[in-house]
JSON list of C-alpha atoms in Angstrom, two decimals:
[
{"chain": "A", "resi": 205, "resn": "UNK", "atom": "CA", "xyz": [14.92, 16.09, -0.83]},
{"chain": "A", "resi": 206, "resn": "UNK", "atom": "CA", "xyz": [13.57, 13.49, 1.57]},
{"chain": "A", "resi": 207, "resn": "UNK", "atom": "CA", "xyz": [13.21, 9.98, 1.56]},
{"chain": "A", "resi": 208, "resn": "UNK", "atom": "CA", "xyz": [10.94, 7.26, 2.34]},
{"chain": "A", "resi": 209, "resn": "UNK", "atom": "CA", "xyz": [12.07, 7.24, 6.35]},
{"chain": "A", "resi": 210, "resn": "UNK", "atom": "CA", "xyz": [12.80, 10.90, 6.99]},
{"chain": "A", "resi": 211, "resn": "UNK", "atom": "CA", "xyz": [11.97, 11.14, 10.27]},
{"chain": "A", "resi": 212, "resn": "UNK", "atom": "CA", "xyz": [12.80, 15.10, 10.15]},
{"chain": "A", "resi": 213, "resn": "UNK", "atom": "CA", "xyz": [10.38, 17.75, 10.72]},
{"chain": "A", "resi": 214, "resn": "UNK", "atom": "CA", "xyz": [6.30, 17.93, 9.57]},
{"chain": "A", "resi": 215, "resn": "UNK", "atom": "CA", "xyz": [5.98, 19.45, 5.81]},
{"chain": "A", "resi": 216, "resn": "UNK", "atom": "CA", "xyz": [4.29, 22.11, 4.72]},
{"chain": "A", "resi": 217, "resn": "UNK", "atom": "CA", "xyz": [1.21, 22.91, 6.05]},
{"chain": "A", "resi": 218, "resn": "UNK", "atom": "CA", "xyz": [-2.10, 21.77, 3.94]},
{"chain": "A", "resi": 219, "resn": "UNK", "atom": "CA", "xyz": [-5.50, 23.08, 3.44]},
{"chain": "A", "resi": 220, "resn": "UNK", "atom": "CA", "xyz": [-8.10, 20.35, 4.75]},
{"chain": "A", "resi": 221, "resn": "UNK", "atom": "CA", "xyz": [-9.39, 19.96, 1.52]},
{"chain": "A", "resi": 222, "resn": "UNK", "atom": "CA", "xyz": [-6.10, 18.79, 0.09]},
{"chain": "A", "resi": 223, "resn": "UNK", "atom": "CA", "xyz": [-6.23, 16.20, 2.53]},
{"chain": "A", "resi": 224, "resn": "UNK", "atom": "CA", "xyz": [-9.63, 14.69, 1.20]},
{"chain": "A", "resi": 225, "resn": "UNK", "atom": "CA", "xyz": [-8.15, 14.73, -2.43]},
{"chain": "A", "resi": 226, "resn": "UNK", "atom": "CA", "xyz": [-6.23, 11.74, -1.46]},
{"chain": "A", "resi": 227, "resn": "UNK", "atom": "CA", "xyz": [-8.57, 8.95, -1.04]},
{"chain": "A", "resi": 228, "resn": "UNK", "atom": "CA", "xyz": [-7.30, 6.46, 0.89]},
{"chain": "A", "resi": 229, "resn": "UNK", "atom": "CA", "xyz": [-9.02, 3.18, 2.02]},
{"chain": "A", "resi": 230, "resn": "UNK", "atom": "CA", "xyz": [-8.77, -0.07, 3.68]},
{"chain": "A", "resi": 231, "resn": "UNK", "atom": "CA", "xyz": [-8.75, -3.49, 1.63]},
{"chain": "A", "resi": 232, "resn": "UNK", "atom": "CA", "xyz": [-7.82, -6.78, 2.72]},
{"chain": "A", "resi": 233, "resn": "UNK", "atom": "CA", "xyz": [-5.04, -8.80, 0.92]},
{"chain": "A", "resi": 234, "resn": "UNK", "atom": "CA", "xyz": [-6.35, -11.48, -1.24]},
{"chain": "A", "resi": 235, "resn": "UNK", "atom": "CA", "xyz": [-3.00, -12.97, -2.79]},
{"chain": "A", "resi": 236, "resn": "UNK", "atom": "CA", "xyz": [0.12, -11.95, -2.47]},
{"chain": "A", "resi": 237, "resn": "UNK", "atom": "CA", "xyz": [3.33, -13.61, -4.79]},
{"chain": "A", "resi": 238, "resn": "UNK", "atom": "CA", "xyz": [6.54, -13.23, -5.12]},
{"chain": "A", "resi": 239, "resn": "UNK", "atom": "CA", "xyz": [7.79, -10.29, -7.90]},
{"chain": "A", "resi": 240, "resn": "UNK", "atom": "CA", "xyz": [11.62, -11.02, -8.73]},
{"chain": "A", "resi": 241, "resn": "UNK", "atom": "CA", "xyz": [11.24, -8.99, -11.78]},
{"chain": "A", "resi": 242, "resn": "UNK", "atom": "CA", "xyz": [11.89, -6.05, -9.86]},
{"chain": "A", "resi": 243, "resn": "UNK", "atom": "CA", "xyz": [14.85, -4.19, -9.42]},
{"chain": "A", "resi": 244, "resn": "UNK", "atom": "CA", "xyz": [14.06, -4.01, -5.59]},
{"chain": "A", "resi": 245, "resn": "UNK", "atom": "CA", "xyz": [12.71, -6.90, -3.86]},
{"chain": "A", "resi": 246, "resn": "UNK", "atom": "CA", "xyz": [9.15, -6.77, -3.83]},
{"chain": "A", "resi": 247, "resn": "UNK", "atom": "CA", "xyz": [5.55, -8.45, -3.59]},
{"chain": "A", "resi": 248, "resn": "UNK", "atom": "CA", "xyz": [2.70, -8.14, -5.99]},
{"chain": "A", "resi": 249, "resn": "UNK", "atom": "CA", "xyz": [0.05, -7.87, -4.21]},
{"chain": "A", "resi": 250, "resn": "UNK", "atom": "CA", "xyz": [-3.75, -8.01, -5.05]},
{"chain": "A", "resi": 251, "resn": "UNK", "atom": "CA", "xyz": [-6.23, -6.06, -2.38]},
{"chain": "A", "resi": 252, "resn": "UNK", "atom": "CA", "xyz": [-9.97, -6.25, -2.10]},
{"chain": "A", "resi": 253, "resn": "UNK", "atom": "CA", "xyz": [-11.26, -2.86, -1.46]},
{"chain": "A", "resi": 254, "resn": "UNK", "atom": "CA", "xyz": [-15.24, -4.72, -1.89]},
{"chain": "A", "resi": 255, "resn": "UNK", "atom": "CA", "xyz": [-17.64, -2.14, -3.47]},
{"chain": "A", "resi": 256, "resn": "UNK", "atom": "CA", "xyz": [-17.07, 0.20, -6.19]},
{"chain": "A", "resi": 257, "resn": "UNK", "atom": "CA", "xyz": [-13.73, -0.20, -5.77]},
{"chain": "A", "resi": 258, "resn": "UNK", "atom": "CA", "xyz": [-13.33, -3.94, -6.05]},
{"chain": "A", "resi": 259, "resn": "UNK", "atom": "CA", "xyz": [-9.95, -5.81, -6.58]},
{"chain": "A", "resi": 260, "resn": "UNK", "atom": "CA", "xyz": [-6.60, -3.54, -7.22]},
{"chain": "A", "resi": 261, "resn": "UNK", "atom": "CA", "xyz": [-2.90, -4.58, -7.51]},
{"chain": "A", "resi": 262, "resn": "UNK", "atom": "CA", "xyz": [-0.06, -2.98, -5.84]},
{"chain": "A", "resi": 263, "resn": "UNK", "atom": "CA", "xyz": [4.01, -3.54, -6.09]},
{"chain": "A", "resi": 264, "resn": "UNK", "atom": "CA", "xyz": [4.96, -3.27, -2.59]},
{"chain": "A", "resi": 265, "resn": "UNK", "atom": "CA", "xyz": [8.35, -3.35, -0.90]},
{"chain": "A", "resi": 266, "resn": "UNK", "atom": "CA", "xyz": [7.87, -5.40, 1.79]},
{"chain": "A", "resi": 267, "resn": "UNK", "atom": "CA", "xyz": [9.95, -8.50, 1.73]},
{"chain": "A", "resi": 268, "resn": "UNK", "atom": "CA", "xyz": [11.96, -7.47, 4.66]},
{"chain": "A", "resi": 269, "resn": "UNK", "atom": "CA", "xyz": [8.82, -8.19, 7.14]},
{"chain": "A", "resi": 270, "resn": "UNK", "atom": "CA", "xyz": [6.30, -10.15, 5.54]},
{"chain": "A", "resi": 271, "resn": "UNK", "atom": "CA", "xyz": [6.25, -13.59, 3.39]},
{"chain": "A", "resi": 272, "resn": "UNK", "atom": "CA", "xyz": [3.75, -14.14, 0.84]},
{"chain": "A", "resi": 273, "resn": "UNK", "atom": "CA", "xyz": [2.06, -16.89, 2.49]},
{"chain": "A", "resi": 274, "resn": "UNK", "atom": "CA", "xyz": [1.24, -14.87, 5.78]},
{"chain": "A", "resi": 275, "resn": "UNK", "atom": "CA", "xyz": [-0.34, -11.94, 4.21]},
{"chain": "A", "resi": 276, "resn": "UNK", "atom": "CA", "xyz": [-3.82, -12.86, 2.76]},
{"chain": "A", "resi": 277, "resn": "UNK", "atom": "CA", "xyz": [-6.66, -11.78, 5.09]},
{"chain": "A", "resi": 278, "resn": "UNK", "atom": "CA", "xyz": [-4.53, -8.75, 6.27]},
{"chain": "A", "resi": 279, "resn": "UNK", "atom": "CA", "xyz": [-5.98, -5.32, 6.03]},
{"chain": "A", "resi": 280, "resn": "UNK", "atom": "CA", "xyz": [-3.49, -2.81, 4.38]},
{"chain": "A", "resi": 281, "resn": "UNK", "atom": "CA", "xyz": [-4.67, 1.04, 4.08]},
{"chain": "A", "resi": 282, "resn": "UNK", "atom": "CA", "xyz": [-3.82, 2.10, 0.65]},
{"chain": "A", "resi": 283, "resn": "UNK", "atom": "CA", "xyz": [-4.44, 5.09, -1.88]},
{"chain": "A", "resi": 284, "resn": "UNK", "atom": "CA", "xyz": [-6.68, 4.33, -4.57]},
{"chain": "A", "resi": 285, "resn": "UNK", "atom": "CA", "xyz": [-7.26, 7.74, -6.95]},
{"chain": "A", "resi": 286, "resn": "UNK", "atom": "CA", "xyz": [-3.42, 7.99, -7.83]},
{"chain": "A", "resi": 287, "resn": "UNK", "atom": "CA", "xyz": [-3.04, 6.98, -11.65]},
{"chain": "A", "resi": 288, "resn": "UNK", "atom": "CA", "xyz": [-1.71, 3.26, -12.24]},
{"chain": "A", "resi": 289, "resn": "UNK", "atom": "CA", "xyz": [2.02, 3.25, -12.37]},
{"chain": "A", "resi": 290, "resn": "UNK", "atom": "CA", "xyz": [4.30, 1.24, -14.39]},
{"chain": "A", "resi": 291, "resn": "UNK", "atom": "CA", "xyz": [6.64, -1.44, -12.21]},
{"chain": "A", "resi": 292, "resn": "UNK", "atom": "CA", "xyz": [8.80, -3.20, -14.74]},
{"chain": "A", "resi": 293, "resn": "UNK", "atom": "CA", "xyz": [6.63, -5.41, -16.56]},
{"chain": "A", "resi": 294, "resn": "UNK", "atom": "CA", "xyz": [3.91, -5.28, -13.07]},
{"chain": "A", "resi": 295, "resn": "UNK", "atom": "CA", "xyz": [0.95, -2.30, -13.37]},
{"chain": "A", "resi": 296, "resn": "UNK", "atom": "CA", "xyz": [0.41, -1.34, -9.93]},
{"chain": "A", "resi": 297, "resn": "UNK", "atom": "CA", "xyz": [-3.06, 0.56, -9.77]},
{"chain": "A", "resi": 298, "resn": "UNK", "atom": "CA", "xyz": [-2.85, 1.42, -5.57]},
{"chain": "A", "resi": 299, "resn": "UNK", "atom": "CA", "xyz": [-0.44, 2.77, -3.37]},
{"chain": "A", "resi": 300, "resn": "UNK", "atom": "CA", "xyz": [0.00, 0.32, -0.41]},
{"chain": "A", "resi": 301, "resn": "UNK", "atom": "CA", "xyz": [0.86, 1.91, 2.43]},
{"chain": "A", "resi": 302, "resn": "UNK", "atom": "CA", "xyz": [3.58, 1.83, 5.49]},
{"chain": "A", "resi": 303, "resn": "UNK", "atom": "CA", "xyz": [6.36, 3.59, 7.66]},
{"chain": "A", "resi": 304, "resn": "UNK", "atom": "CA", "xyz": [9.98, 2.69, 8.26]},
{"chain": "A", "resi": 305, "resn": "UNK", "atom": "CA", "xyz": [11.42, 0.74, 10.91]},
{"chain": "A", "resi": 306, "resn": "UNK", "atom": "CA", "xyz": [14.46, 1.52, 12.52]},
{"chain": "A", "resi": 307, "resn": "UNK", "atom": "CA", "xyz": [16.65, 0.27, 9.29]},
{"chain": "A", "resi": 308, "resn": "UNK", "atom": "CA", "xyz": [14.38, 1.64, 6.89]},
{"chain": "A", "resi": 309, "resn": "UNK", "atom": "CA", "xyz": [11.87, -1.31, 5.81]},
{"chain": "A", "resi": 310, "resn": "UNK", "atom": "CA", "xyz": [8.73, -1.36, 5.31]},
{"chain": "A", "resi": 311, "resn": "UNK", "atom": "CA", "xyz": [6.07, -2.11, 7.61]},
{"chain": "A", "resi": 312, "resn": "UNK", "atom": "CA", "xyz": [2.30, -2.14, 6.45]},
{"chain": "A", "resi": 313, "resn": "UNK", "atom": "CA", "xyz": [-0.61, 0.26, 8.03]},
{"chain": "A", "resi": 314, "resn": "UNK", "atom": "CA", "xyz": [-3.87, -0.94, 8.70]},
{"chain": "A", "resi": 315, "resn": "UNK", "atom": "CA", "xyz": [-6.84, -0.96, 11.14]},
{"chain": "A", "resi": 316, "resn": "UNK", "atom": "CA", "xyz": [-6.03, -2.56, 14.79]},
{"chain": "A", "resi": 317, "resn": "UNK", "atom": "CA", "xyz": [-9.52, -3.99, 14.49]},
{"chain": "A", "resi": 318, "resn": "UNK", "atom": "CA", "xyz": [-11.39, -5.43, 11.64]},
{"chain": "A", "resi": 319, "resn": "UNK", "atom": "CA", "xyz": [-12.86, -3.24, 9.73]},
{"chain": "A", "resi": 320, "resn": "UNK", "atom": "CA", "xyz": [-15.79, -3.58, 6.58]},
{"chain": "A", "resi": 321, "resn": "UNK", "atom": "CA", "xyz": [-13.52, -3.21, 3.26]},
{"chain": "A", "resi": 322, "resn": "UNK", "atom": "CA", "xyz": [-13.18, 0.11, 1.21]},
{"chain": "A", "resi": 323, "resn": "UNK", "atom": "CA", "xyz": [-13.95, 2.20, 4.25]},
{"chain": "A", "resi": 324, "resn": "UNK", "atom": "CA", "xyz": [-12.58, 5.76, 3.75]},
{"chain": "A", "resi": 325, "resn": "UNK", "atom": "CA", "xyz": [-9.95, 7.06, 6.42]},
{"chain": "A", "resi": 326, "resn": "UNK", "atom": "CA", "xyz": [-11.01, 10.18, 8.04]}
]
């Protein structure tokens, strides 16, 4: 089993259209608070994806690099067609997401430009 900052080989190869089941998009954080409900530390976080997709919330484990205060107006890339999922008492309808440092934190993925929100990566 691997974890969250494997840094072994690839996995299994994929057919393309696997790939574009998972929809994932850019949003831009909106508010971001502390969440010391959860057995981890984390950050509830609430992402504008604009369009269709609108506002979402995420749990996200990223107290290591990031402080609520700096994080609204950052872009975050994040999958939005997994089902909610249950985070204590927190519903977390996205999956924000990042890669490991060198100790195995969190650090967020998005655009190195600005970018319009909800735009589909390709």
């Amino acid at each position: 089993m691997s974890s969250a900052s494997d840094t072994g080989g690839p996995a299994a190869a994929i057919g393309f259209d696997d790939f574009l089941k998972v929809d994932i998009r850019v949003g831009t954080i909106v508010e971001a608070l502390p969440y010391p409900e959860a057995r981890k530390p984390a950050l509830k976080l609430t992402i504008d994806f604009g369009g269709t997709i609108g506002l979402k919330k995420s749990s996200a484990q990223i107290t290591r690099h990031y402080k609520p205060e700096e994080l609204p107006g950052k872009q975050v890339l994040a999958v939005v067609n997994f089902p909610p999922r249950q985070i204590g008492k927190f519903m977390s309808e996205v999956l924000t997401l990042g890669v490991p440092d060198a100790d195995g934190e969190v650090v967020l993925i998005g655009p190195g430009l600005d970018v319009p929100k909800g735009g589909r990566l390709f």
